[in-house]
Amino acid sequence: MKNQNTIAIGLMTFAMFLGAGNIIFPPFLGLEAGTEYVPAMLGFLVTAVGLPALTLIVFGRLSDSAQLTKALPQPLAITFWVLLFTAVGPAFAMPRAVTVAYEMGIKPFVSNDHLMIFSIIFVTATLILAFQRGKLVDYIGKVMTPLLVLMLAALAVAAFITPLGPLSTPTLDYQNKAVASGLIQGYMTMDAIAAVGFGWIIIKAIRDKGCDSSQGIFKATLKVTLVYALLMSACYLALAYVGATSASVAEGASNGGELLTRYVAAIFGPLGQYLLAGIIIMACLTTTVGLTNACAEYYQQTFRSPFAITATIVVILTGVIANFGLDQILTVSLPAILILCPVAIALVLTAVILPTTKRNSASYVAVVMISLILGGLDALSILDLLPQSLVAVLQKYVPLFEAHASWFLPVVIAIAISKLLSKRTIETEGFYQKATSAD
């Protein structure tokens, strides 16, 4: 594939991942990390960028997103994909993008509530761009993303050249375990589950540029992933540094969005709010376009549902749900996201070690069940729905429960055991084949 196409798809990938949450989360993390900025960000990048990058590389090796669940029984595989695309599509991620784009991009400039009008305009723009399937790389990768990168670069340059102050004093968590805290926060971005959804778009974009062979798709995916990882890492580092040097304007700020708004106002003055509004709206739009395409691509490939019909249903549901408000969206949909994320990561980790064939069906089912059950416990803990007595017991006896990753070690052990059993089975079959041939 031509280098210019590789870069364009890489830029498109970066833009699809860069939602509002990815922009407003790092500043608050930077504020809490302060002088422990470097170790905290090292941990953060491992999980916030490393896990999604690993997921994309696995898809590139499989050369088809559907291969990830090929070893599972078909009903279980379909259930996983439908739940995933519902959660990262119209039930959670897309309505959240609409509401955040309005809250940070429009609401500061208007006096009355115009969420409904804005959501109609926003989802209409999403649908128009989503219909440009063959030109998605051109529109997002070659036009929208460079503009987004330029706006973010302006913010980053200002942060490093004229910081508002010295690095802040780290909170207790970052004083004692900066790397571990960064790892946990990076995992909580949930970008790994977004990578599973975006895999459908990225592999199709590579194929549309004339790259059909498995080896060619894998090489192209590696290059695309490198572009995404470099840009996303630079973005996270810059935004976290903004937060780390913003202590002078941070008093009373309850989230990264509020902190970023104050910082931009202090550095750029009144025009800064327009810059931030442009960044947020552009980031949210590229994310909703990518998710719309991912949902429609899956339903078209799996159920032969017409792309246009599925995309239209997705954006209509997104617009309707967005008007219920962000708090209601989080209350209803967040548990599903928190449970699906461990399952998605577990499947990716398994695909790294075990071929996605029916021969390994039992292993894949076991991994899904382990991650589902323990990931469910983690989700209930995050949502404060477990009795404190049970939480105390789990913290004492379950490794990584405090890090909301109690599923991780059991899944790794299950994969290792499956690999050993698979190797022994192959060796045994080889022995019998040799014995049969000798007879």
GROMACS .gro file of N, CA and C in nm, residues 68-77 347 350 354-369 418 422:
model
   90
   68LEU      N    1  -1.192  -1.292   1.510
   68LEU     CA    2  -1.165  -1.286   1.654
   68LEU      C    3  -1.255  -1.381   1.732
   69THR      N    4  -1.379  -1.397   1.688
   69THR     CA    5  -1.473  -1.482   1.761
   69THR      C    6  -1.508  -1.611   1.683
   70LYS      N    7  -1.426  -1.644   1.587
   70LYS     CA    8  -1.455  -1.762   1.504
   70LYS      C    9  -1.455  -1.891   1.585
   71ALA      N   10  -1.373  -1.897   1.690
   71ALA     CA   11  -1.365  -2.019   1.771
   71ALA      C   12  -1.484  -2.036   1.864
   72LEU      N   13  -1.558  -1.929   1.887
   72LEU     CA   14  -1.674  -1.937   1.976
   72LEU      C   15  -1.794  -1.999   1.906
   73PRO      N   16  -1.885  -2.061   1.980
   73PRO     CA   17  -2.012  -2.104   1.920
   73PRO      C   18  -2.081  -1.982   1.859
   74GLN      N   19  -2.143  -2.000   1.744
   74GLN     CA   20  -2.198  -1.886   1.671
   74GLN      C   21  -2.294  -1.800   1.755
   75PRO      N   22  -2.387  -1.859   1.831
   75PRO     CA   23  -2.476  -1.773   1.912
   75PRO      C   24  -2.399  -1.684   2.010
   76LEU      N   25  -2.294  -1.739   2.071
   76LEU     CA   26  -2.214  -1.661   2.166
   76LEU      C   27  -2.137  -1.550   2.094
   77ALA      N   28  -2.082  -1.584   1.977
   77ALA     CA   29  -2.008  -1.484   1.900
   77ALA      C   30  -2.098  -1.369   1.857
  347LEU      N   31  -1.039  -1.185   2.480
  347LEU     CA   32  -1.041  -1.248   2.347
  347LEU      C   33  -0.919  -1.210   2.266
  350THR      N   34  -0.616  -1.393   2.400
  350THR     CA   35  -0.623  -1.534   2.362
  350THR      C   36  -0.583  -1.551   2.216
  354LEU      N   37  -0.344  -1.841   2.092
  354LEU     CA   38  -0.412  -1.958   2.036
  354LEU      C   39  -0.479  -1.924   1.903
  355PRO      N   40  -0.465  -2.010   1.803
  355PRO     CA   41  -0.534  -1.986   1.676
  355PRO      C   42  -0.685  -1.979   1.696
  356THR      N   43  -0.753  -1.894   1.622
  356THR     CA   44  -0.898  -1.877   1.636
  356THR      C   45  -0.970  -1.982   1.551
  357THR      N   46  -0.952  -2.108   1.589
  357THR     CA   47  -1.014  -2.219   1.517
  357THR      C   48  -1.110  -2.293   1.610
  358LYS      N   49  -1.201  -2.370   1.551
  358LYS     CA   50  -1.297  -2.446   1.630
  358LYS      C   51  -1.228  -2.547   1.720
  359ARG      N   52  -1.107  -2.585   1.684
  359ARG     CA   53  -1.030  -2.678   1.766
  359ARG      C   54  -1.009  -2.622   1.907
  360ASN      N   55  -0.998  -2.488   1.916
  360ASN     CA   56  -0.975  -2.422   2.045
  360ASN      C   57  -1.102  -2.362   2.103
  361SER      N   58  -1.216  -2.412   2.060
  361SER     CA   59  -1.343  -2.354   2.103
  361SER      C   60  -1.359  -2.355   2.255
  362ALA      N   61  -1.327  -2.467   2.318
  362ALA     CA   62  -1.343  -2.479   2.464
  362ALA      C   63  -1.258  -2.376   2.536
  363SER      N   64  -1.138  -2.353   2.487
  363SER     CA   65  -1.049  -2.256   2.550
  363SER      C   66  -1.106  -2.115   2.540
  364TYR      N   67  -1.156  -2.080   2.423
  364TYR     CA   68  -1.212  -1.946   2.404
  364TYR      C   69  -1.338  -1.926   2.488
  365VAL      N   70  -1.421  -2.028   2.497
  365VAL     CA   71  -1.542  -2.017   2.579
  365VAL      C   72  -1.504  -2.000   2.727
  366ALA      N   73  -1.403  -2.077   2.772
  366ALA     CA   74  -1.359  -2.066   2.910
  366ALA      C   75  -1.309  -1.926   2.942
  367VAL      N   76  -1.230  -1.870   2.851
  367VAL     CA   77  -1.176  -1.735   2.870
  367VAL      C   78  -1.289  -1.632   2.877
  368VAL      N   79  -1.387  -1.646   2.789
  368VAL     CA   80  -1.501  -1.553   2.790
  368VAL      C   81  -1.577  -1.563   2.922
  369MET      N   82  -1.601  -1.683   2.970
  369MET     CA   83  -1.676  -1.699   3.094
  369MET      C   84  -1.600  -1.643   3.213
  418SER      N   85  -0.437  -2.372   2.835
  418SER     CA   86  -0.490  -2.412   2.705
  418SER      C   87  -0.378  -2.431   2.604
  422SER      N   88  -0.298  -2.777   2.426
  422SER     CA   89  -0.302  -2.779   2.280
  422SER      C   90  -0.172  -2.835   2.223
   0.00000   0.00000   0.00000
